[in-house]
């Protein structure tokens, strides 16, 4: 069980650039064409 847990985090650590890139692309695509763009990612939770 512990080996699976450690292995998972090792995999995530090794693939962190890919994961970050995919997450950034997803966030950018959500707000393309909106008047405030990426600023909505901050405004929405505050409101």
PDB file of N, CA and C in Angstrom, residues 9-34:
ATOM      1  N   UNK A   9       3.102   9.413  -6.175  1.00  0.00           N
ATOM      2  CA  UNK A   9       3.673  10.748  -6.043  1.00  0.00           C
ATOM      3  C   UNK A   9       4.976  10.904  -6.817  1.00  0.00           C
ATOM      4  N   UNK A  10       5.722   9.834  -6.974  1.00  0.00           N
ATOM      5  CA  UNK A  10       6.912   9.886  -7.817  1.00  0.00           C
ATOM      6  C   UNK A  10       6.515  10.126  -9.268  1.00  0.00           C
ATOM      7  N   UNK A  11       5.489   9.451  -9.721  1.00  0.00           N
ATOM      8  CA  UNK A  11       5.005   9.632 -11.084  1.00  0.00           C
ATOM      9  C   UNK A  11       4.513  11.059 -11.299  1.00  0.00           C
ATOM     10  N   UNK A  12       3.745  11.579 -10.352  1.00  0.00           N
ATOM     11  CA  UNK A  12       3.252  12.954 -10.452  1.00  0.00           C
ATOM     12  C   UNK A  12       4.425  13.924 -10.487  1.00  0.00           C
ATOM     13  N   UNK A  13       5.435  13.690  -9.645  1.00  0.00           N
ATOM     14  CA  UNK A  13       6.596  14.584  -9.597  1.00  0.00           C
ATOM     15  C   UNK A  13       7.349  14.565 -10.928  1.00  0.00           C
ATOM     16  N   UNK A  14       7.515  13.406 -11.506  1.00  0.00           N
ATOM     17  CA  UNK A  14       8.235  13.297 -12.772  1.00  0.00           C
ATOM     18  C   UNK A  14       7.447  13.899 -13.934  1.00  0.00           C
ATOM     19  N   UNK A  15       6.146  13.887 -13.836  1.00  0.00           N
ATOM     20  CA  UNK A  15       5.292  14.419 -14.903  1.00  0.00           C
ATOM     21  C   UNK A  15       4.721  15.792 -14.563  1.00  0.00           C
ATOM     22  N   UNK A  16       5.295  16.501 -13.612  1.00  0.00           N
ATOM     23  CA  UNK A  16       4.726  17.767 -13.135  1.00  0.00           C
ATOM     24  C   UNK A  16       4.632  18.819 -14.228  1.00  0.00           C
ATOM     25  N   UNK A  17       5.593  18.880 -15.131  1.00  0.00           N
ATOM     26  CA  UNK A  17       5.527  19.869 -16.218  1.00  0.00           C
ATOM     27  C   UNK A  17       4.351  19.597 -17.140  1.00  0.00           C
ATOM     28  N   UNK A  18       4.148  18.342 -17.467  1.00  0.00           N
ATOM     29  CA  UNK A  18       3.021  17.968 -18.315  1.00  0.00           C
ATOM     30  C   UNK A  18       1.697  18.279 -17.624  1.00  0.00           C
ATOM     31  N   UNK A  19       1.595  17.936 -16.351  1.00  0.00           N
ATOM     32  CA  UNK A  19       0.365  18.190 -15.594  1.00  0.00           C
ATOM     33  C   UNK A  19       0.090  19.677 -15.507  1.00  0.00           C
ATOM     34  N   UNK A  20       1.117  20.470 -15.207  1.00  0.00           N
ATOM     35  CA  UNK A  20       0.945  21.918 -15.120  1.00  0.00           C
ATOM     36  C   UNK A  20       0.539  22.495 -16.469  1.00  0.00           C
ATOM     37  N   UNK A  21       1.180  22.040 -17.533  1.00  0.00           N
ATOM     38  CA  UNK A  21       0.867  22.524 -18.876  1.00  0.00           C
ATOM     39  C   UNK A  21      -0.580  22.219 -19.256  1.00  0.00           C
ATOM     40  N   UNK A  22      -1.034  21.023 -18.959  1.00  0.00           N
ATOM     41  CA  UNK A  22      -2.406  20.647 -19.284  1.00  0.00           C
ATOM     42  C   UNK A  22      -3.411  21.441 -18.457  1.00  0.00           C
ATOM     43  N   UNK A  23      -3.109  21.663 -17.188  1.00  0.00           N
ATOM     44  CA  UNK A  23      -4.007  22.443 -16.328  1.00  0.00           C
ATOM     45  C   UNK A  23      -4.072  23.894 -16.792  1.00  0.00           C
ATOM     46  N   UNK A  24      -2.928  24.468 -17.153  1.00  0.00           N
ATOM     47  CA  UNK A  24      -2.901  25.851 -17.627  1.00  0.00           C
ATOM     48  C   UNK A  24      -3.684  25.993 -18.924  1.00  0.00           C
ATOM     49  N   UNK A  25      -3.552  25.036 -19.817  1.00  0.00           N
ATOM     50  CA  UNK A  25      -4.290  25.073 -21.081  1.00  0.00           C
ATOM     51  C   UNK A  25      -5.793  24.994 -20.835  1.00  0.00           C
ATOM     52  N   UNK A  26      -6.190  24.166 -19.889  1.00  0.00           N
ATOM     53  CA  UNK A  26      -7.612  24.018 -19.557  1.00  0.00           C
ATOM     54  C   UNK A  26      -8.185  25.324 -19.008  1.00  0.00           C
ATOM     55  N   UNK A  27      -7.460  25.962 -18.098  1.00  0.00           N
ATOM     56  CA  UNK A  27      -7.929  27.220 -17.513  1.00  0.00           C
ATOM     57  C   UNK A  27      -8.009  28.303 -18.578  1.00  0.00           C
ATOM     58  N   UNK A  28      -7.001  28.390 -19.430  1.00  0.00           N
ATOM     59  CA  UNK A  28      -7.012  29.400 -20.495  1.00  0.00           C
ATOM     60  C   UNK A  28      -8.171  29.181 -21.453  1.00  0.00           C
ATOM     61  N   UNK A  29      -8.459  27.929 -21.781  1.00  0.00           N
ATOM     62  CA  UNK A  29      -9.531  27.648 -22.739  1.00  0.00           C
ATOM     63  C   UNK A  29     -10.910  27.973 -22.166  1.00  0.00           C
ATOM     64  N   UNK A  30     -11.057  27.917 -20.850  1.00  0.00           N
ATOM     65  CA  UNK A  30     -12.346  28.235 -20.237  1.00  0.00           C
ATOM     66  C   UNK A  30     -12.732  29.698 -20.421  1.00  0.00           C
ATOM     67  N   UNK A  31     -11.749  30.570 -20.451  1.00  0.00           N
ATOM     68  CA  UNK A  31     -12.026  32.002 -20.438  1.00  0.00           C
ATOM     69  C   UNK A  31     -11.634  32.715 -21.731  1.00  0.00           C
ATOM     70  N   UNK A  32     -11.376  31.980 -22.799  1.00  0.00           N
ATOM     71  CA  UNK A  32     -11.066  32.590 -24.088  1.00  0.00           C
ATOM     72  C   UNK A  32     -12.286  33.348 -24.583  1.00  0.00           C
ATOM     73  N   UNK A  33     -12.090  34.584 -24.963  1.00  0.00           N
ATOM     74  CA  UNK A  33     -13.172  35.391 -25.504  1.00  0.00           C
ATOM     75  C   UNK A  33     -13.991  36.125 -24.468  1.00  0.00           C
ATOM     76  N   UNK A  34     -13.760  35.886 -23.197  1.00  0.00           N
ATOM     77  CA  UNK A  34     -14.520  36.624 -22.186  1.00  0.00           C
ATOM     78  C   UNK A  34     -13.880  37.991 -21.982  1.00  0.00           C
TER      79      UNK A  34
END
